[in-house]
Amino acid sequence: MTATIANLPSHYDSTASEAKWQKFWEENHVFKADPNAPGEPYCVVIPPPNVTGSLHMGHAFETALIDALVRYHRMCGYNTLWLPGTDHASIAVQTILEKQLKAEGKTRQELGREKFLERAWKWKAESGGTIVNQLRRLGVSVDWSRERFTMDEGLSKAVLDAFIQLYEEKLIYRGNYLVNWCPASQSAVSDLEVENQEVNGHLWHFRYPLAQSDCYVEVATTRPETMLGDTAVAVNPKDDRYKHLIGQMVILPLVDREIPIIGDEFVDPSFGTGCVKVTPAHDPNDFEMGKRNNLRFINIMNKDGTLNENAGEFQGQDRFVARKNVVRRLEEEGMLVKIEDYKHTVPYSDRGKVPVEPLLSTQWFVKIKPLSEPALADLDQKNSPEFVPDRWTKVYRDWLVSLKDWCISRQLWWGHQIPAWYAISETGGIITDTTPFMVARSEAEAREKAIALFGENVQLEQDPDVLDTWFSSGLWPFSTLGWSDETPDFKRYYPTATLVTGFDIIFFWVARMTMMAKHFTGKMPFKTVYIHGLVRDENNKKMSKSSNNGIDPLILIDKYGTDALRYALVREVTGAGQDIRLEYNRKTDESASVEASRNFTNKLWNASRFVLMNLDGKTPDQLGLPDRDQLDLSDRWILSRFHQVTQQIRDQIDHYGLGESAKLLYEFIWGDFCDWYIELVKSRLLGDDAVSRKAAQQTLAYVLEGTLKLLHPFMPHITEEIWHTVTQTDETSGQTLALQTYPIADSTLINPDLEQQFDLLIDTIRTIRNLRAEADIKPGVKIEAILQTESEKEEHILKSGQPYIQDLAKVQTLRINQPQTQQARPEVTVDSSETDLVGSIATFLSTHQRVLLTIGCILLTLITLKICAGLLEAVHEILLLSTFLELVGIGYTVWFIKQKLWKVGDRQQLFSQIEQFKTEVVGEPRPDAPEPIVNSSSPSEEDSAQTIVGVVGTVRVAIPLAGLIDLVALKAKTEKDLKKVEAEIQALSGRLNNAKFVDKAPPDVVQTARDALSEFETQAEILQTRLDRLD
RNA sequence: GGGCGAUUAGCUCAAUGGUAGAGCGCCUGCCUUACAAGCAGGAUGUUACUGGUUCGAGUCCAGUAUUGCCCA
């Protein structure tokens, strides 16, 4: 048994609770998957975070979404596995480490590969530890026993297997191609690691003289220094200005090299002069042109971004220094025509933050078409994988179609070293483009092969480069499950169910995984790809490390709790794929939206406290299911709502409507359950009808427990905490909400008609409350209210809900009448024997309130004076005190009259107090009195101007007010209401008078409009009558 | 330049083509024994703009403006 709830504080302590349950889940192996257990498998692999430091809000968002899906499916009975892990992020980590080294005045070369890698592993341990800790604090339901890292033993083996297989299939090749060279990290980077930035640059126009004449052609470039590597000038063969020049030669200035003028369709005649210089070794387009036209490839650059021996006088200069110098020299030679300001995009290295240099070098490539085509076929033929939302399918498809061969080698140390060994003894002890190599599983295997080819004395050296990180990430969905072995996990959980990730890495990652998976396993690695948006900051900027606008989720978790943060993130999502914006004040570390969610957790907490306080120490199980025959109207209503919401939530989550589900729960818990049901049930819990009380307890317990289950995937910690208390489940039992069955909607309890009827009661209560506020009636004061309707149905509903109205609108006496015009109808005339004593007194009181007021006033004054006199007598010996008290007595009388009798509202309050005093003596009317007071010989309230009136549906709500009221204000309010109603009437009748609308609109829409019009007309009539009487 | 989104209350965002809602903020009144992190009530909109389709458009179409992202 757990501690009694009475000891619980009124505020939920997230910090303590979260730590407790995170520990509990892990220690009890709650999320440990068992491939031998029954149930359809539901497996999700985590998009592995980079070990580059810590998680940011985007990760928190993503894991909140995944966890909601995973916990939901687990509770739905799937054999669920969420597999966690991290990614080694070769470039990113190496950049961080080199920065650290630089700060210490060292380089990695000085340190050496081995020591550098030691350092990297140390970093990995720290960062990985931080990340894992953060994931734990987020309360994710992952199976930690299966945690993986892209460079751990198993995954490294998978990488080796994949590489060797692809190489043997001739899908991996080594070749000399143009790559994106990052001079900062001194490595090739993939197209994806390049970020195009718009810069304000220049367009330089140069003259290249023709070899055979005094004429020249004019070319334009944004990178003048590359002219040193030009091997042609190209024009469009259809360009009349130049086509006669094709085949002629020009003399390259500064270099004095003769280069041809070629015709190539690629040249855009409208760009610049229509005549372009061609540098095949330093520009991707020129590279293609060079291959098409058999041009020379002259590399003018070293790997550090300085110019090499091919640059002549500029050798050794940095590329940007050389740029200036080349321009100056051309100007001196008279070859500079002009310099234009020019805005263009420059490729920057994502990591190195310097402009990327297209550089010709020898790299390893994956032939992509044989991989992308099967993946494309699956998409086109089977719509696999299915993207949610669908529009991302096109993005994914376009990418697959336009893929180029994938450069997979990186000139880095941190990562999977390429399993190729060079027979360097064949090429003078160094690796060159022509050094023979062996691809093998190990150095020993490579040596065996090498000896066979080159003899015993062959010297081997492993390729120093590592593989692109995405090569190993591409294997993630199956390598983590044990591939390339047929492990039980792989057999049971592969292919996985859903991949949840951001659209920004569809290219990077999703396409790599589908291609690799199709090739190696023959299957798409996941059924569905759920694409979520990005978390933007308060300025609508994407949160990222480079923008330095990220927010550490732990700050908000510490302040508001994990559940609050997660819920705030998830409820922001609509549909899917939409970006969300997180409100955040960087000065105070506060977030309004997370605070709102925290308030919601607190609301749930307190509602649960209330329920617990009223269950007489029993659990939902002990109380049992409520007997349907004993249910009160409100019980049936909340049960209908509960099952309705259950159905909606299941539908939503099944279609990835996570934000919608979260919002549904918010409305249900705060609105239906707390604002209405709990308020309605209070009097029954306090009352002495044991049967009704028990039904209320059972319903409360049942709905609360069910709601905790519904909410669990979104707010795992607080629901677990409350569930354990409500069910009195000891922690040591190992029982957990996380493994309970997710509620299943019982359609026999869903009653839309009942819900609609209940809405009328709610609206009636609201209208009375509204009128009370308008009339400035104090909250504690009980009033009289009169409800009139022409509709028998409405009348019936109002009568069944009478105690609710009295209870929640603080109505002492409620009359539910037929309007005067129909009062003759017998069914509404109730035998006077049914009119109880209280009703008589109320009628008497309201009829004779003025007399009563006067009597009360006199009585009170007399009592006051009597008390004063008595006091004076008792203390008359004290000097001056008697005079003082006399003054007090007189003063109080004056004060009393002014305070209690002068104003209308105050007199009314006094009246009400007297009435309450009366009820205390006579007794409270039973809240579940079978019939409201019906009085066909209606008193004159509705004839009096001293009545405030509102309408709901076609129900007229009247509250008689004692004494005079502010007629002007009342009139203004009535006029305002009437105006609103008249506007509605005008709009509706306009529509209904339109023959086309009546003809063409669906009949139910027309009928709805007719019903609404008739309702508004009734409302208008009621309001107009009131207004007439006020005049 | 091509593509994909977005633009609705002061702010953040909702609304199967049927006549606009929520949270926060604001105003009024309440410490009503679950909750002041709360309760009750209230005010607030030419749905960016211009046309078109339709009986009917925030929603569909075309264009314009602003803005964000992706790809060149």
XYZ file of N, CA, C and O (backbone and C1' of nucleotides) in Angstrom, chain A residues 11 196 345 391 503 507 536 541 572 574 578 581 596 598-599 602-603 606-607 609-610 613 670 674-675 678-679 682 766 769-770 773 976 991 994 996-997 1000-1002 1005, chain B residues 3-6 11-15 18-20 22-25 28-30 32-44 54-56 67-72:
451
model
N 0.855 20.610 -5.221
C 1.583 20.757 -6.481
C 2.412 19.519 -6.765
O 3.052 18.974 -5.869
N 25.203 26.268 -49.540
C 25.379 27.393 -50.464
C 24.990 28.687 -49.792
O 23.906 28.805 -49.241
N 26.011 32.670 -55.391
C 26.097 31.745 -54.274
C 27.440 31.018 -54.305
O 27.935 30.635 -55.361
N 3.474 14.597 -48.871
C 4.185 15.465 -49.807
C 5.689 15.209 -49.826
O 6.374 15.569 -50.771
N 12.663 16.437 -41.880
C 12.757 16.463 -43.335
C 14.151 16.861 -43.803
O 14.547 16.566 -44.922
N 17.442 13.404 -47.369
C 18.515 13.143 -48.340
C 19.671 12.418 -47.681
O 20.129 11.389 -48.141
N 11.624 25.764 -34.118
C 12.153 27.094 -34.397
C 12.216 27.886 -33.089
O 11.479 27.612 -32.156
N 13.554 31.227 -36.200
C 14.769 30.699 -36.813
C 14.931 29.252 -36.387
O 14.609 28.885 -35.254
N 1.945 21.072 -29.998
C 2.127 22.095 -31.016
C 1.959 21.547 -32.430
O 1.739 22.288 -33.370
N 0.485 19.921 -35.612
C -0.788 19.617 -36.240
C -0.485 18.839 -37.489
O 0.437 19.168 -38.208
N 4.848 19.851 -39.882
C 4.863 21.306 -39.737
C 5.894 21.709 -38.679
O 6.046 21.030 -37.678
N 7.055 26.270 -33.206
C 7.815 27.370 -32.624
C 7.703 27.265 -31.110
O 6.622 27.070 -30.573
N 2.287 26.529 -19.616
C 0.882 26.144 -19.765
C 0.732 24.631 -19.619
O -0.215 24.147 -19.000
N 2.790 22.696 -17.948
C 3.043 22.387 -16.555
C 1.753 22.599 -15.744
O 1.404 21.794 -14.888
N 1.052 23.654 -16.065
C -0.213 23.900 -15.372
C -1.206 22.771 -15.626
O -2.004 22.433 -14.767
N -0.420 19.945 -13.456
C -0.896 20.246 -12.107
C -2.404 20.069 -11.977
O -2.910 19.631 -10.950
N -3.090 20.405 -13.065
C -4.546 20.234 -13.070
C -4.884 18.747 -12.920
O -5.734 18.366 -12.115
N -4.224 17.554 -9.404
C -5.212 17.954 -8.419
C -6.559 17.276 -8.623
O -7.259 16.971 -7.668
N -6.903 17.060 -9.880
C -8.139 16.322 -10.141
C -8.004 14.926 -9.549
O -8.942 14.400 -8.937
N -6.097 14.062 -7.050
C -6.174 14.197 -5.596
C -7.628 14.218 -5.160
O -8.021 13.562 -4.202
N -8.419 14.974 -5.896
C -9.832 15.061 -5.536
C -10.489 13.677 -5.596
O -11.202 13.277 -4.688
N -9.411 11.448 -2.763
C -9.990 11.837 -1.478
C -11.408 11.314 -1.321
O -11.936 11.274 -0.214
N -9.366 18.759 -18.798
C -9.607 20.046 -18.143
C -11.063 20.470 -18.263
O -11.683 20.922 -17.302
N -12.783 17.926 -15.383
C -12.606 18.808 -14.220
C -13.691 19.872 -14.102
O -14.314 20.015 -13.061
N -13.890 20.612 -15.185
C -14.824 21.736 -15.086
C -16.260 21.284 -14.886
O -17.032 21.956 -14.222
N -16.452 16.672 -12.382
C -16.083 16.732 -10.961
C -16.991 17.712 -10.218
O -17.463 17.434 -9.105
N -17.292 18.830 -10.828
C -18.168 19.797 -10.165
C -19.561 19.215 -9.964
O -20.195 19.423 -8.934
N -19.798 16.509 -7.027
C -19.467 16.868 -5.649
C -20.635 16.680 -4.693
O -20.487 16.109 -3.608
N -24.211 28.075 -18.135
C -23.360 29.204 -18.532
C -24.179 30.490 -18.650
O -23.733 31.553 -18.249
N -24.978 31.811 -15.268
C -23.771 32.417 -14.691
C -23.500 33.775 -15.327
O -23.138 34.737 -14.657
N -23.689 33.805 -16.617
C -23.480 35.047 -17.349
C -24.440 36.130 -16.840
O -24.036 37.257 -16.558
N -23.431 37.412 -13.534
C -22.321 38.354 -13.613
C -22.798 39.706 -14.104
O -22.388 40.752 -13.598
N -28.041 44.547 -27.133
C -26.844 43.970 -27.734
C -27.083 42.512 -28.141
O -26.738 42.084 -29.245
N -29.724 33.417 -46.789
C -29.311 32.173 -47.421
C -30.526 31.325 -47.817
O -30.603 30.790 -48.906
N -32.507 32.322 -50.768
C -31.838 32.090 -52.039
C -32.248 30.715 -52.561
O -31.876 29.687 -52.004
N -31.332 29.078 -55.024
C -30.211 28.228 -55.451
C -29.623 27.449 -54.278
O -29.249 26.298 -54.413
N -29.563 28.155 -53.125
C -29.043 27.485 -51.934
C -29.946 26.324 -51.556
O -29.504 25.206 -51.351
N -29.605 23.548 -54.284
C -28.338 22.854 -54.537
C -27.617 22.346 -53.293
O -26.883 21.369 -53.375
N -27.801 23.027 -52.185
C -27.092 22.584 -50.985
C -27.675 21.261 -50.516
O -28.851 20.985 -50.736
N -26.866 20.450 -49.845
C -27.381 19.173 -49.320
C -28.523 19.431 -48.352
O -28.491 20.424 -47.605
N -27.845 20.291 -44.744
C -27.300 21.631 -44.513
C -28.429 22.655 -44.500
O -28.484 23.557 -43.664
P 8.426 25.828 -60.316
O 8.661 24.909 -59.050
C 8.735 23.487 -59.191
C 9.097 22.843 -57.881
C 8.158 23.135 -56.723
O 6.983 22.352 -56.781
C 10.384 23.365 -55.991
P 5.634 22.905 -56.151
O 5.899 22.709 -54.599
C 6.202 21.407 -54.080
C 6.590 21.523 -52.632
C 5.592 22.255 -51.752
O 4.518 21.414 -51.399
C 7.774 23.038 -51.283
P 3.130 22.012 -50.997
O 3.470 22.510 -49.538
C 3.045 23.775 -49.085
C 3.722 24.029 -47.779
C 3.104 25.144 -46.968
O 2.057 24.657 -46.170
C 5.420 25.514 -47.167
P 0.683 25.480 -46.162
O 1.114 26.770 -45.324
C 1.586 26.607 -43.984
C 2.200 27.890 -43.509
C 1.281 29.107 -43.572
O 0.425 29.149 -42.458
C 3.413 29.663 -44.445
P 0.106 39.899 -33.113
O 0.749 38.908 -32.039
C 2.047 39.150 -31.522
C 2.426 38.019 -30.591
C 2.367 36.634 -31.217
O 3.574 36.318 -31.878
C 1.201 36.611 -29.161
P 3.543 35.319 -33.107
O 3.172 33.933 -32.426
C 4.127 33.257 -31.615
C 3.568 31.926 -31.177
C 2.968 31.082 -32.295
O 3.969 30.388 -33.018
C 1.487 31.097 -30.447
P 3.665 29.863 -34.474
O 2.589 28.742 -34.174
C 1.547 28.452 -35.081
C 0.475 27.715 -34.337
C -0.663 27.175 -35.188
O -0.306 25.930 -35.766
C -1.550 28.259 -33.293
P -1.024 25.479 -37.092
O -2.335 24.758 -36.542
C -3.551 25.445 -36.469
C -4.534 24.620 -35.734
C -5.707 24.149 -36.588
O -5.441 22.903 -37.184
C -6.527 25.308 -34.706
P -6.171 22.503 -38.513
O -7.689 22.761 -38.107
C -8.721 21.938 -38.638
C -10.043 22.599 -38.392
C -10.742 23.114 -39.664
O -11.509 22.110 -40.284
C -10.680 24.841 -38.069
P -17.173 23.092 -44.746
O -18.452 24.024 -44.640
C -18.311 25.396 -44.272
C -19.675 25.970 -43.929
C -20.375 25.311 -42.744
O -21.187 26.311 -42.146
C -21.669 24.982 -44.682
P -21.012 26.596 -40.580
O -20.589 28.122 -40.569
C -19.201 28.458 -40.630
C -19.068 29.925 -40.964
C -19.984 30.853 -40.148
O -19.328 32.084 -39.942
C -20.472 31.044 -42.454
P -18.925 32.553 -38.521
O -17.950 31.348 -38.173
C -17.525 31.212 -36.835
C -16.184 30.536 -36.825
C -15.366 30.843 -35.587
O -15.644 29.895 -34.573
C -14.059 31.179 -37.524
P -12.984 29.647 -27.755
O -11.620 28.853 -27.512
C -11.657 27.459 -27.222
C -10.262 26.912 -27.131
C -9.327 27.680 -26.210
O -9.494 27.275 -24.864
C -8.231 27.264 -28.268
P -9.116 28.240 -23.691
O -7.525 28.219 -23.716
C -6.807 27.066 -23.291
C -5.329 27.307 -23.473
C -4.808 28.593 -22.843
O -4.517 28.427 -21.471
C -4.035 28.446 -25.066
P -4.684 29.628 -20.490
O -3.534 30.624 -20.943
C -2.167 30.290 -20.747
C -1.277 31.298 -21.424
C -1.496 32.755 -21.015
O -0.847 33.065 -19.789
C -1.345 32.621 -23.371
P -1.535 34.104 -18.803
O -1.546 35.447 -19.664
C -0.327 36.148 -19.917
C -0.599 37.328 -20.822
C -1.647 38.312 -20.332
O -1.106 39.233 -19.397
C -2.066 37.799 -22.594
P -9.866 45.355 -14.191
O -11.272 44.650 -13.962
C -12.477 45.340 -14.237
C -13.653 44.466 -13.905
C -13.572 43.729 -12.580
O -13.901 44.556 -11.485
C -14.286 42.224 -14.253
P -13.200 44.265 -10.078
O -13.957 42.953 -9.591
C -15.354 42.978 -9.418
C -15.855 41.587 -9.183
C -15.122 40.807 -8.102
O -15.512 41.224 -6.809
C -15.463 39.416 -9.970
P -14.655 40.709 -5.569
O -15.131 39.199 -5.462
C -14.427 38.328 -4.660
C -14.804 36.903 -5.008
C -13.888 35.884 -4.369
O -14.328 35.578 -3.069
C -14.023 35.430 -6.673
P -12.448 30.400 -0.617
O -13.915 29.881 -0.309
C -15.023 30.334 -0.986
C -15.817 29.170 -1.554
C -15.015 27.904 -1.867
O -15.055 27.030 -0.749
C -16.363 28.534 -3.723
P -13.747 26.561 -0.024
O -13.427 25.150 -0.713
C -12.110 24.861 -1.133
C -11.559 23.675 -0.370
C -12.312 22.367 -0.634
O -11.844 21.732 -1.795
C -12.064 22.649 1.664
P -12.542 20.477 -2.398
O -11.347 19.800 -3.211
C -10.239 19.213 -2.547
C -9.044 19.214 -3.466
C -8.623 20.603 -3.955
O -7.735 21.207 -3.036
C -8.810 19.119 -5.796
P -7.598 22.776 -2.922
O -6.850 23.180 -4.269
C -5.463 22.873 -4.439
C -5.086 23.099 -5.876
C -5.260 24.523 -6.386
O -4.142 25.313 -6.043
C -6.114 22.978 -7.974
P -4.307 26.666 -5.289
O -3.591 27.745 -6.205
C -3.829 27.837 -7.594
C -3.575 29.248 -8.038
C -2.597 30.034 -7.179
O -1.818 30.867 -8.025
C -4.654 31.170 -7.257
P -0.284 30.424 -8.312
O -0.460 29.488 -9.594
C -0.563 30.063 -10.905
C -0.755 28.926 -11.880
C -1.918 28.014 -11.508
O -2.506 27.485 -12.655
C 0.129 26.819 -11.355
P -3.538 27.728 -13.530
O -4.920 27.398 -12.797
C -5.123 26.165 -12.141
C -6.219 26.308 -11.134
C -7.529 26.892 -11.645
O -8.294 25.934 -12.336
C -6.967 27.922 -9.618
P -9.232 26.350 -13.491
O -10.425 27.019 -12.696
C -11.253 26.237 -11.863
C -12.341 27.091 -11.271
C -13.136 27.909 -12.265
O -14.110 27.150 -12.959
C -12.547 29.271 -10.443
P -14.455 27.490 -14.440
O -15.401 28.757 -14.258
C -16.623 28.618 -13.558
C -17.260 29.967 -13.412
C -17.338 30.794 -14.682
O -18.386 30.388 -15.535
C -16.555 32.148 -12.927
P -18.208 30.528 -17.102
O -18.292 32.107 -17.293
C -19.526 32.771 -17.077
C -19.324 34.253 -17.060
C -18.796 34.877 -18.337
O -19.769 34.994 -19.354
C -17.668 35.812 -16.493
P -19.345 34.961 -20.879
O -18.615 36.366 -21.029
C -19.338 37.569 -20.844
C -18.426 38.756 -20.944
C -17.726 38.930 -22.283
O -18.584 39.520 -23.236
C -16.176 39.267 -20.521
P -18.402 39.210 -24.784
O -17.279 40.258 -25.184
C -17.482 41.652 -24.977
C -16.187 42.380 -25.207
C -15.527 42.073 -26.541
O -16.066 42.868 -27.579
C -13.928 41.899 -24.815
P -16.316 42.193 -29.013
O -14.853 42.065 -29.597
C -14.006 43.211 -29.700
C -12.606 42.760 -30.005
C -12.482 41.832 -31.213
O -12.423 42.600 -32.403
C -11.133 41.042 -29.415
P -19.439 28.775 -61.464
O -19.813 28.264 -60.001
C -19.744 26.869 -59.692
C -19.977 26.673 -58.220
C -21.223 27.349 -57.663
O -22.392 26.588 -57.905
C -19.381 27.764 -56.226
P -23.749 27.341 -58.378
O -24.183 28.140 -57.068
C -25.228 29.121 -57.144
C -25.640 29.505 -55.747
C -24.504 29.846 -54.802
O -24.085 31.188 -54.947
C -25.983 28.342 -53.742
P -22.557 31.512 -54.975
O -22.118 31.119 -53.497
C -22.540 31.929 -52.410
C -22.157 31.295 -51.109
C -20.673 31.020 -50.917
O -19.994 32.185 -50.491
C -21.919 29.117 -50.262
P 10.274 39.849 -46.803
O 10.010 38.477 -46.048
C 9.720 38.461 -44.649
C 9.292 37.094 -44.218
C 10.278 35.972 -44.530
O 11.331 35.908 -43.586
C 8.114 35.297 -45.166
P 12.753 35.337 -44.058
O 12.518 33.773 -43.950
C 12.337 33.179 -42.675
C 11.883 31.753 -42.819
C 12.804 30.843 -43.611
O 13.923 30.427 -42.862
C 10.569 30.463 -44.276
P 15.299 30.131 -43.634
O 15.023 28.694 -44.274
C 14.838 27.563 -43.443
C 14.270 26.417 -44.235
C 15.139 25.919 -45.381
O 16.192 25.085 -44.934
C 12.908 26.110 -46.121
P 17.528 25.007 -45.781
O 17.110 24.081 -47.015
C 16.739 22.725 -46.800
C 16.233 22.124 -48.078
C 17.190 22.196 -49.258
O 18.164 21.176 -49.217
C 15.048 22.882 -49.962
P 19.608 21.461 -49.782
O 19.349 21.519 -51.352
C 18.867 20.372 -52.039
C 18.509 20.727 -53.457
C 19.611 21.382 -54.276
O 20.552 20.431 -54.741
C 17.569 22.520 -54.638
P 21.978 20.977 -55.257
O 21.557 21.605 -56.667
C 22.497 22.301 -57.401
C 21.812 23.080 -58.493
C 22.665 24.215 -59.030
O 23.513 23.733 -60.070
C 20.530 25.059 -58.468
